[in-house]
Amino acid sequence: MGATVTTANTNEKTWGGGNEPMGASYGKLMMWFFILSDALTFSGFLAAYGFSRFKFIETWPLADEVFTHFPFMHGVSAPMYYVALMTFILIFSSVTMVLAVDAGHQMKKDKVAIYMFLTIIGGLIFVGSQAWEWKNFIKGEYGAIETKGGSLLQFVDKTGKRVALSEFAATLPEDRTQLTRSRATWFMNEGSLPTYSVAEVQAGFKAHPELLVRTETISNGDEATLKDPKIDQTLTKKKHKTVLTRAESEARLASAHYVVEGANLTRNEYGSKLFADFFFFITGFHGFHVFSGVIINIIIFFNVLLGTYEKRRSYEMVEKVGLYWHFVDLVWVFVFTFFYLV
């Protein structure tokens, strides 16, 4: 219900659909309000991520070493390639949404339907790709050791190439029992047991003198070369984690406490635990937005096919959902920049 304003010559409603602030309808104005509030939410998340990364910069995982998978290319290191492809697909879906809105302005129902369909396909590919990326992130690839002090130890060869636990861990006649609520004191329990025990990793490391331990601390190549001249000189060409000498590796491995495989909210084989927490929360929250946008787009798409907006002589609903979709794309550009590139 709009309030009435009386002027010298006319009676006019301040909000009745005709007297529109900034020339925007009520629906579009509310969409802009939602986008503004959501932008502040994402800004808070990214600011918290930036603060945490700055605070733990020395132990923060390197994105080029974490996101190296590409579908149907098992064992091939493709750092950031698939993330870049996901980003391109999402941005391209924003282009098709622009074309759908433009076709709606021209009252071209068939073109609106085609471009909406392409936008939906792009969104589904992105959400599916994000789920695939989560699966690889959670499963892990190499494994690591967590020390009693909470530090993370990874394994490399003399050239600095990562080595998986499965490549050297020994098999010992151990009887490991998982802690469950029925067996533990005070109804404690634990997650699934890792594939290898600490003793098996230590025994395997001792049997492979060519292996070295690297810590989660970022270092430059000169320091690594000074510690062990046998380390491949290619390590000096880029930022990497600190590689220890064989003697230092054995000393650090003696304090091993837990075998870490993959990442979850409590442990992370890639480095700082906060990295995994932020990854799940920020990309998951954005993925929820994309999935919601896909559902809304599907509803709008079927309304287009039914001729709902043709009867109204307006495709404003397509324009409103387009604003939301562009916002989701823009947020991903910031997430991609801060989380993957910087």
Coordinates of C-alpha atoms in Angstrom, one line a residue:
M1 CA 0.0 0.0 0.0
G2 CA 1.5 3.3 -1.1
A3 CA 1.3 6.5 0.8
T4 CA -0.3 9.5 -1.0
V5 CA 1.5 12.8 -1.4
T6 CA -0.6 15.9 -2.2
T7 CA 1.0 18.6 -4.4
A8 CA -0.4 21.8 -5.7
N9 CA -1.7 20.2 -8.8
T10 CA -1.8 16.4 -8.4
N11 CA -2.2 13.6 -6.0
E12 CA 0.6 11.1 -6.5
K13 CA 1.6 7.9 -4.8
T14 CA 5.2 7.7 -3.5
W15 CA 5.2 3.9 -4.0
G16 CA 2.6 2.5 -6.3
G17 CA 4.5 1.1 -9.2
G18 CA 4.4 4.3 -11.3
N19 CA 6.5 6.6 -9.2
E20 CA 9.5 4.2 -9.2
P21 CA 12.8 5.2 -7.4
M22 CA 15.7 5.4 -9.9
G23 CA 13.4 4.0 -12.5
A24 CA 13.5 0.5 -11.0
S25 CA 10.5 -1.7 -10.3
Y26 CA 9.9 -3.0 -6.8
G27 CA 11.1 -6.5 -7.7
K28 CA 14.4 -5.2 -9.2
L29 CA 15.0 -2.9 -6.3
M30 CA 14.6 -5.7 -3.8
M31 CA 17.0 -7.8 -5.8
W32 CA 19.5 -5.1 -5.6
F33 CA 19.0 -4.9 -1.8
F34 CA 19.6 -8.6 -1.6
I35 CA 22.7 -8.4 -3.7
L36 CA 24.1 -5.6 -1.6
S37 CA 23.6 -7.6 1.7
D38 CA 25.0 -10.7 0.2
A39 CA 28.0 -8.8 -1.2
L40 CA 28.7 -7.6 2.4
T41 CA 28.6 -11.2 3.6
F42 CA 31.0 -12.5 1.0
S43 CA 33.3 -9.5 1.7
G44 CA 33.4 -10.5 5.4
F45 CA 34.3 -14.1 4.5
L46 CA 37.1 -13.0 2.1
A47 CA 38.4 -10.5 4.6
A48 CA 38.6 -13.2 7.3
Y49 CA 40.4 -15.5 4.8
G50 CA 42.9 -12.7 3.9
F51 CA 43.6 -12.0 7.6
S52 CA 44.1 -15.7 8.4
R53 CA 46.3 -16.2 5.4
F54 CA 48.5 -13.2 6.3
K55 CA 48.8 -14.4 9.9
F56 CA 49.8 -18.0 8.8
I57 CA 51.5 -17.1 5.6
E58 CA 54.6 -19.3 6.2
T59 CA 52.5 -22.5 6.5
W60 CA 49.7 -21.6 4.0
P61 CA 49.4 -24.3 1.3
L62 CA 50.4 -23.3 -2.3
A63 CA 47.4 -23.5 -4.6
D64 CA 49.6 -24.7 -7.5
E65 CA 50.4 -27.8 -5.4
V66 CA 46.8 -28.4 -4.2
F67 CA 44.6 -28.0 -7.2
T68 CA 46.5 -30.0 -9.8
H69 CA 43.8 -32.5 -10.9
F70 CA 42.1 -32.6 -14.3
P71 CA 39.3 -35.0 -15.3
F72 CA 40.5 -38.1 -17.2
M73 CA 44.1 -37.1 -16.7
H74 CA 45.1 -39.2 -13.7
G75 CA 48.7 -38.8 -12.6
V76 CA 49.2 -35.7 -14.8
S77 CA 50.0 -32.5 -12.9
A78 CA 47.8 -29.7 -14.3
P79 CA 48.0 -26.9 -11.7
M80 CA 45.0 -24.6 -11.8
Y81 CA 44.0 -25.7 -15.3
Y82 CA 40.6 -27.1 -14.3
V83 CA 39.8 -24.3 -11.9
A84 CA 40.5 -21.9 -14.8
L85 CA 38.2 -23.9 -17.0
M86 CA 35.4 -23.8 -14.4
T87 CA 35.8 -20.0 -14.2
F88 CA 35.6 -19.7 -18.0
I89 CA 32.4 -21.8 -18.1
L90 CA 30.7 -19.7 -15.3
I91 CA 31.7 -16.4 -17.0
F92 CA 30.4 -17.7 -20.4
S93 CA 27.1 -18.6 -18.7
S94 CA 26.9 -14.9 -17.6
V95 CA 27.2 -14.0 -21.3
T96 CA 24.3 -16.3 -22.3
M97 CA 22.3 -14.7 -19.5
V98 CA 22.9 -11.3 -21.0
L99 CA 21.7 -12.6 -24.3
A100 CA 18.6 -14.0 -22.7
V101 CA 17.8 -10.7 -21.1
D102 CA 18.3 -8.9 -24.4
A103 CA 16.1 -11.3 -26.2
G104 CA 13.4 -10.7 -23.6
H105 CA 13.5 -7.0 -24.2
Q106 CA 12.9 -7.8 -27.9
M107 CA 10.1 -10.2 -26.9
K108 CA 11.7 -13.1 -28.7
K109 CA 10.5 -16.1 -26.7
D110 CA 12.5 -18.8 -28.6
K111 CA 15.8 -17.0 -28.1
V112 CA 15.1 -16.4 -24.4
A113 CA 14.5 -20.1 -24.0
I114 CA 17.7 -21.1 -25.9
Y115 CA 19.9 -18.7 -23.9
M116 CA 18.3 -19.7 -20.6
F117 CA 18.9 -23.3 -21.4
L118 CA 22.6 -22.6 -22.1
T119 CA 22.9 -20.7 -18.9
I120 CA 21.4 -23.6 -16.9
I121 CA 23.9 -26.1 -18.6
G122 CA 26.8 -23.8 -17.7
G123 CA 25.7 -23.6 -14.1
L124 CA 25.2 -27.4 -13.8
I125 CA 28.7 -28.0 -15.2
F126 CA 30.2 -25.5 -12.7
V127 CA 28.4 -27.1 -9.7
G128 CA 29.4 -30.6 -10.9
S129 CA 33.0 -29.5 -11.3
Q130 CA 33.0 -28.0 -7.9
A131 CA 31.7 -31.3 -6.4
W132 CA 34.5 -33.1 -8.3
E133 CA 37.1 -30.7 -6.9
W134 CA 35.8 -31.2 -3.4
K135 CA 36.0 -35.0 -3.8
N136 CA 39.7 -34.8 -4.8
F137 CA 40.5 -32.3 -2.1
I138 CA 38.9 -34.5 0.6
K139 CA 40.4 -37.7 -0.7
G140 CA 43.9 -36.3 -1.0
E141 CA 46.7 -37.7 -3.2
Y142 CA 50.0 -38.0 -1.3
G143 CA 49.3 -38.1 2.4
A144 CA 51.4 -36.6 5.2
I145 CA 52.4 -37.0 8.8
E146 CA 51.3 -34.8 11.7
T147 CA 53.8 -34.4 14.5
K148 CA 53.1 -34.3 18.2
G149 CA 53.5 -30.5 18.0
G150 CA 50.9 -30.2 15.3
S151 CA 53.4 -29.6 12.4
L152 CA 52.8 -31.2 9.0
L153 CA 55.5 -33.3 7.3
Q154 CA 55.3 -34.3 3.6
F155 CA 57.7 -36.5 1.6
V156 CA 59.7 -35.7 -1.5
D157 CA 62.6 -37.3 -3.5
K158 CA 65.9 -35.6 -4.2
T159 CA 64.5 -33.5 -7.0
G160 CA 61.7 -32.1 -4.7
K161 CA 59.0 -34.1 -6.3
R162 CA 56.2 -35.2 -4.0
V163 CA 56.1 -38.9 -3.0
A164 CA 52.9 -40.6 -1.9
L165 CA 52.8 -42.7 1.3
S166 CA 51.6 -45.7 -0.8
E167 CA 54.9 -45.6 -2.7
F168 CA 57.2 -46.3 0.3
A169 CA 55.2 -47.2 3.4
A170 CA 56.0 -50.7 4.8
T171 CA 53.5 -53.3 5.7
L172 CA 53.8 -54.4 9.4
P173 CA 51.9 -57.1 11.3
E174 CA 50.0 -54.6 13.3
D175 CA 46.5 -55.0 14.8
R176 CA 44.9 -51.6 14.7
T177 CA 41.5 -51.1 16.3
Q178 CA 39.3 -48.1 15.6
L179 CA 38.2 -46.2 18.6
T180 CA 34.4 -46.4 18.8
R181 CA 31.8 -45.2 21.3
S182 CA 31.2 -48.7 22.6
R183 CA 34.9 -49.4 23.3
A184 CA 36.2 -46.1 24.5
T185 CA 36.1 -44.3 27.8
W186 CA 33.5 -41.5 28.1
F187 CA 31.9 -42.6 24.8
M188 CA 34.7 -41.1 22.7
N189 CA 35.1 -42.1 19.1
E190 CA 37.4 -41.3 16.1
G191 CA 37.1 -41.2 12.3
S192 CA 38.1 -43.9 10.0
L193 CA 41.6 -45.3 10.4
P194 CA 44.2 -44.1 7.9
T195 CA 45.5 -46.6 5.3
Y196 CA 48.9 -46.7 7.0
S197 CA 50.1 -46.4 10.6
V198 CA 52.8 -44.1 11.8
A199 CA 55.1 -47.1 12.4
E200 CA 54.6 -48.3 8.8
V201 CA 55.5 -44.8 7.4
Q202 CA 58.6 -44.6 9.6
A203 CA 59.8 -48.1 8.6
G204 CA 59.2 -47.4 4.9
F205 CA 61.1 -44.0 5.1
K206 CA 64.0 -45.7 6.8
A207 CA 64.1 -48.3 4.0
H208 CA 64.2 -45.6 1.3
P209 CA 67.4 -43.4 1.8
E210 CA 66.5 -41.3 -1.3
L211 CA 63.5 -39.8 0.4
L212 CA 63.5 -36.5 2.3
V213 CA 60.9 -34.7 4.5
R214 CA 59.7 -31.3 3.7
T215 CA 57.9 -29.1 6.2
E216 CA 54.8 -26.9 5.7
T217 CA 56.9 -23.8 6.0
I218 CA 57.4 -21.8 2.8
S219 CA 61.0 -21.1 1.9
N220 CA 63.1 -20.0 -1.0
G221 CA 65.3 -22.2 -3.1
D222 CA 68.5 -20.8 -1.8
E223 CA 67.9 -22.0 1.7
A224 CA 67.0 -25.5 0.5
T225 CA 70.2 -25.7 -1.6
L226 CA 72.3 -24.5 1.4
K227 CA 70.9 -27.3 3.5
D228 CA 71.5 -30.0 1.0
P229 CA 73.5 -29.3 -2.2
K230 CA 72.1 -32.6 -3.7
I231 CA 68.6 -31.1 -3.9
D232 CA 67.7 -30.3 -7.5
Q233 CA 68.5 -26.7 -8.5
T234 CA 65.0 -26.4 -10.1
L235 CA 63.7 -25.8 -6.5
T236 CA 65.3 -22.4 -6.6
K237 CA 63.1 -21.2 -9.4
K238 CA 59.8 -20.9 -7.5
K239 CA 58.3 -20.6 -4.1
H240 CA 58.1 -23.9 -2.3
K241 CA 58.1 -25.6 1.1
T242 CA 61.3 -26.1 3.1
V243 CA 63.1 -29.4 2.3
L244 CA 65.1 -30.9 5.1
T245 CA 68.3 -32.9 4.9
R246 CA 68.2 -36.7 5.5
A247 CA 69.4 -36.4 9.1
E248 CA 66.9 -33.6 9.9
S249 CA 64.2 -35.6 8.2
E250 CA 64.8 -38.6 10.4
A251 CA 64.8 -36.5 13.5
R252 CA 61.5 -34.8 12.6
L253 CA 59.9 -38.0 11.6
A254 CA 60.7 -39.5 15.1
S255 CA 58.0 -37.1 16.5
A256 CA 55.3 -38.4 14.2
H257 CA 51.9 -38.7 15.8
Y258 CA 49.3 -39.2 13.2
V259 CA 49.0 -40.1 9.5
V260 CA 46.9 -37.5 7.5
E261 CA 45.2 -38.5 4.3
G262 CA 43.3 -35.8 2.4
A263 CA 41.5 -32.9 4.2
N264 CA 38.6 -32.3 6.5
L265 CA 37.7 -29.8 9.2
T266 CA 40.2 -31.1 11.7
R267 CA 43.2 -32.2 9.6
N268 CA 44.7 -31.2 6.3
E269 CA 47.5 -32.9 4.4
Y270 CA 48.2 -29.8 2.3
G271 CA 49.2 -27.5 5.2
S272 CA 47.4 -25.1 7.6
K273 CA 44.1 -26.5 8.8
L274 CA 42.5 -23.2 8.3
F275 CA 43.0 -23.5 4.6
A276 CA 40.7 -26.5 4.4
D277 CA 38.1 -24.7 6.7
F278 CA 38.0 -21.7 4.5
F279 CA 38.0 -23.8 1.3
F280 CA 34.9 -25.8 2.4
F281 CA 33.1 -22.8 3.8
I282 CA 33.7 -20.2 1.1
T283 CA 33.5 -22.4 -2.0
G284 CA 30.6 -24.3 -0.4
F285 CA 28.7 -21.1 0.3
H286 CA 29.3 -19.9 -3.3
G287 CA 28.4 -23.3 -4.7
F288 CA 25.1 -23.1 -2.8
H289 CA 24.4 -19.8 -4.4
V290 CA 25.1 -21.2 -7.9
F291 CA 22.9 -24.2 -7.2
S292 CA 20.1 -22.0 -6.0
G293 CA 20.5 -19.9 -9.2
V294 CA 20.3 -23.0 -11.4
I295 CA 17.1 -24.0 -9.7
I296 CA 15.6 -20.5 -10.1
N297 CA 16.8 -20.5 -13.8
I298 CA 15.1 -23.8 -14.4
I299 CA 11.8 -22.4 -13.0
I300 CA 12.1 -19.3 -15.2
F301 CA 13.0 -21.5 -18.2
F302 CA 9.8 -23.5 -17.9
N303 CA 7.8 -20.3 -17.4
V304 CA 9.3 -19.1 -20.7
L305 CA 8.3 -22.3 -22.5
L306 CA 4.8 -22.0 -21.1
G307 CA 4.5 -18.5 -22.4
T308 CA 3.9 -16.9 -19.0
Y309 CA 6.0 -13.8 -19.7
E310 CA 4.7 -13.6 -23.2
K311 CA 1.2 -13.2 -21.8
R312 CA 2.5 -10.5 -19.4
R313 CA 4.2 -8.7 -22.2
S314 CA 7.3 -8.5 -20.0
Y315 CA 10.4 -10.6 -19.4
E316 CA 11.3 -8.7 -16.2
M317 CA 11.6 -11.9 -14.2
V318 CA 14.4 -13.0 -16.6
E319 CA 16.1 -9.7 -16.0
K320 CA 15.8 -10.1 -12.2
V321 CA 17.3 -13.6 -12.1
G322 CA 19.9 -12.3 -14.5
L323 CA 21.0 -9.7 -11.9
Y324 CA 21.4 -12.5 -9.3
W325 CA 23.4 -14.7 -11.8
H326 CA 25.8 -11.9 -12.7
F327 CA 26.4 -11.3 -9.0
V328 CA 27.2 -15.0 -8.4
D329 CA 29.7 -14.8 -11.3
L330 CA 31.3 -11.7 -10.0
V331 CA 31.7 -13.2 -6.5
W332 CA 33.5 -16.2 -8.1
V333 CA 35.9 -13.9 -9.8
F334 CA 36.9 -12.5 -6.4
V335 CA 37.0 -16.0 -4.8
F336 CA 39.1 -17.3 -7.7
T337 CA 41.5 -14.3 -7.4
F338 CA 42.0 -14.4 -3.7
F339 CA 41.8 -18.1 -3.0
Y340 CA 43.5 -19.6 -6.1
L341 CA 45.7 -17.0 -7.7
V342 CA 47.1 -14.7 -5.0

